[in-house]
Amino acid sequence: MKKIEATFDQAQLTLDKGEQAVKDAVTAIRNAMRAGTACTKGKGEVAGSNKKPWKQKGTGNARAGFRQSPVWRGGGVAHGPKPRDFATKLNKKVWSLAFARAFSDKLVAGDVIVVDKFEFEAPKTKLMAKFLKELGVDRTACIVQKDVDDTVVLVTSNLPRIDYSTAQAMDVYMVLANRKLVCDKAGFDALMARIAK
């Protein structure tokens, strides 16, 4: 395994547009991560009878019609959350533009590292940790390959702040969330193919 020079055609990069697409894509991805399972009971769902707690007049108390009132302890919740889907829809062109812009920015910033291939004598986490240290990766990073390699997944899985993805599965959020992208040659070529105009 050794670092190689990443060569690419400058015309393939998207640097003059796509900022809004990146924002919309990140918002859509983060919305999709939300569980949307928050649920409260309204006054019609809380257990209790429809009996009037006390008579309308003469007690000195405020008027009360039912025990499930939202202003009472143990009553229903007024306008509380219900289970919902936060998903935001974007069309394919916006997704493609967002990825092209995010990845192009990473390339220009010099945050994409290309190695010839990932090869380990044994599936040991310390071997990957040592290799990343040699590359100068000291913060968050994502290992990118064209196809899933079980050995690389194993040596990566226990490293904090290190993600793993295939070139096709990688999304805008993953590109932005990681300081460096470490790709093998096949993975880099697959990423460049994705942003080809």
mmCIF file of N, CA and C in Angstrom, residues 41-56 62-78:
data_model
loop_
_atom_site.group_PDB
_atom_site.id
_atom_site.type_symbol
_atom_site.label_atom_id
_atom_site.label_comp_id
_atom_site.label_asym_id
_atom_site.label_seq_id
_atom_site.Cartn_x
_atom_site.Cartn_y
_atom_site.Cartn_z
ATOM 1 N N LYS A 41 -50.662 12.333 23.989
ATOM 2 C CA LYS A 41 -52.104 12.100 23.963
ATOM 3 C C LYS A 41 -52.849 13.418 24.106
ATOM 4 N N GLY A 42 -53.824 13.620 23.249
ATOM 5 C CA GLY A 42 -54.676 14.795 23.344
ATOM 6 C C GLY A 42 -55.762 14.579 24.380
ATOM 7 N N LYS A 43 -56.602 15.571 24.583
ATOM 8 C CA LYS A 43 -57.643 15.467 25.623
ATOM 9 C C LYS A 43 -58.655 14.354 25.325
ATOM 10 N N GLY A 44 -58.781 14.011 24.050
ATOM 11 C CA GLY A 44 -59.715 12.944 23.702
ATOM 12 C C GLY A 44 -59.141 11.556 23.877
ATOM 13 N N GLU A 45 -57.818 11.459 24.115
ATOM 14 C CA GLU A 45 -57.162 10.151 24.230
ATOM 15 C C GLU A 45 -56.777 9.797 25.661
ATOM 16 N N VAL A 46 -56.791 10.789 26.553
ATOM 17 C CA VAL A 46 -56.422 10.544 27.946
ATOM 18 C C VAL A 46 -57.578 9.837 28.655
ATOM 19 N N ALA A 47 -57.230 8.876 29.521
ATOM 20 C CA ALA A 47 -58.263 8.140 30.259
ATOM 21 C C ALA A 47 -59.014 9.081 31.200
ATOM 22 N N GLY A 48 -60.304 8.911 31.286
ATOM 23 C CA GLY A 48 -61.126 9.738 32.175
ATOM 24 C C GLY A 48 -62.561 9.759 31.682
ATOM 25 N N SER A 49 -63.466 10.127 32.569
ATOM 26 C CA SER A 49 -64.886 10.145 32.192
ATOM 27 C C SER A 49 -65.282 11.522 31.671
ATOM 28 N N ASN A 50 -66.522 11.608 31.194
ATOM 29 C CA ASN A 50 -67.041 12.891 30.721
ATOM 30 C C ASN A 50 -67.839 13.614 31.809
ATOM 31 N N LYS A 51 -67.733 13.096 33.030
ATOM 32 C CA LYS A 51 -68.494 13.709 34.127
ATOM 33 C C LYS A 51 -67.904 15.069 34.488
ATOM 34 N N LYS A 52 -68.751 16.013 34.747
ATOM 35 C CA LYS A 52 -68.313 17.343 35.169
ATOM 36 C C LYS A 52 -67.761 17.244 36.591
ATOM 37 N N PRO A 53 -66.536 17.735 36.842
ATOM 38 C CA PRO A 53 -65.916 17.555 38.170
ATOM 39 C C PRO A 53 -66.733 18.177 39.306
ATOM 40 N N TRP A 54 -67.281 19.338 39.111
ATOM 41 C CA TRP A 54 -68.162 19.982 40.095
ATOM 42 C C TRP A 54 -69.168 20.855 39.365
ATOM 43 N N LYS A 55 -70.137 21.303 40.098
ATOM 44 C CA LYS A 55 -71.186 22.078 39.434
ATOM 45 C C LYS A 55 -70.627 23.392 38.896
ATOM 46 N N GLN A 56 -71.355 23.951 37.936
ATOM 47 C CA GLN A 56 -70.871 25.127 37.207
ATOM 48 C C GLN A 56 -70.676 26.337 38.115
ATOM 49 N N ALA A 62 -62.955 27.686 39.574
ATOM 50 C CA ALA A 62 -63.147 28.044 38.169
ATOM 51 C C ALA A 62 -64.007 26.980 37.492
ATOM 52 N N ARG A 63 -64.681 27.372 36.430
ATOM 53 C CA ARG A 63 -65.531 26.437 35.698
ATOM 54 C C ARG A 63 -64.685 25.289 35.133
ATOM 55 N N ALA A 64 -65.190 24.086 35.233
ATOM 56 C CA ALA A 64 -64.475 22.918 34.701
ATOM 57 C C ALA A 64 -65.475 21.951 34.105
ATOM 58 N N GLY A 65 -65.191 21.490 32.912
ATOM 59 C CA GLY A 65 -66.125 20.599 32.235
ATOM 60 C C GLY A 65 -65.684 19.144 32.207
ATOM 61 N N PHE A 66 -64.368 18.878 32.266
ATOM 62 C CA PHE A 66 -63.889 17.496 32.198
ATOM 63 C C PHE A 66 -62.471 17.412 32.774
ATOM 64 N N ARG A 67 -62.119 16.244 33.262
ATOM 65 C CA ARG A 67 -60.829 16.049 33.955
ATOM 66 C C ARG A 67 -59.658 15.921 32.987
ATOM 67 N N GLN A 68 -59.935 15.742 31.693
ATOM 68 C CA GLN A 68 -58.870 15.558 30.716
ATOM 69 C C GLN A 68 -58.374 16.881 30.144
ATOM 70 N N SER A 69 -58.777 17.987 30.746
ATOM 71 C CA SER A 69 -58.398 19.310 30.235
ATOM 72 C C SER A 69 -56.881 19.481 30.174
ATOM 73 N N PRO A 70 -56.363 20.068 29.110
ATOM 74 C CA PRO A 70 -54.908 20.285 28.992
ATOM 75 C C PRO A 70 -54.326 21.170 30.097
ATOM 76 N N VAL A 71 -55.151 21.962 30.765
ATOM 77 C CA VAL A 71 -54.609 22.831 31.816
ATOM 78 C C VAL A 71 -54.495 22.108 33.154
ATOM 79 N N TRP A 72 -54.979 20.882 33.215
ATOM 80 C CA TRP A 72 -54.909 20.115 34.455
ATOM 81 C C TRP A 72 -53.770 19.117 34.426
ATOM 82 N N ARG A 73 -53.194 18.846 35.595
ATOM 83 C CA ARG A 73 -52.176 17.792 35.721
ATOM 84 C C ARG A 73 -52.830 16.452 35.388
ATOM 85 N N GLY A 74 -52.169 15.686 34.517
ATOM 86 C CA GLY A 74 -52.734 14.404 34.098
ATOM 87 C C GLY A 74 -53.687 14.524 32.931
ATOM 88 N N GLY A 75 -53.867 15.762 32.454
ATOM 89 C CA GLY A 75 -54.762 15.959 31.322
ATOM 90 C C GLY A 75 -54.048 15.743 29.998
ATOM 91 N N GLY A 76 -54.750 16.007 28.908
ATOM 92 C CA GLY A 76 -54.173 15.839 27.585
ATOM 93 C C GLY A 76 -53.175 16.936 27.265
ATOM 94 N N VAL A 77 -52.448 16.756 26.174
ATOM 95 C CA VAL A 77 -51.474 17.752 25.722
ATOM 96 C C VAL A 77 -52.095 18.525 24.562
ATOM 97 N N ALA A 78 -52.062 19.841 24.658
ATOM 98 C CA ALA A 78 -52.615 20.663 23.585
ATOM 99 C C ALA A 78 -51.600 20.809 22.453
#
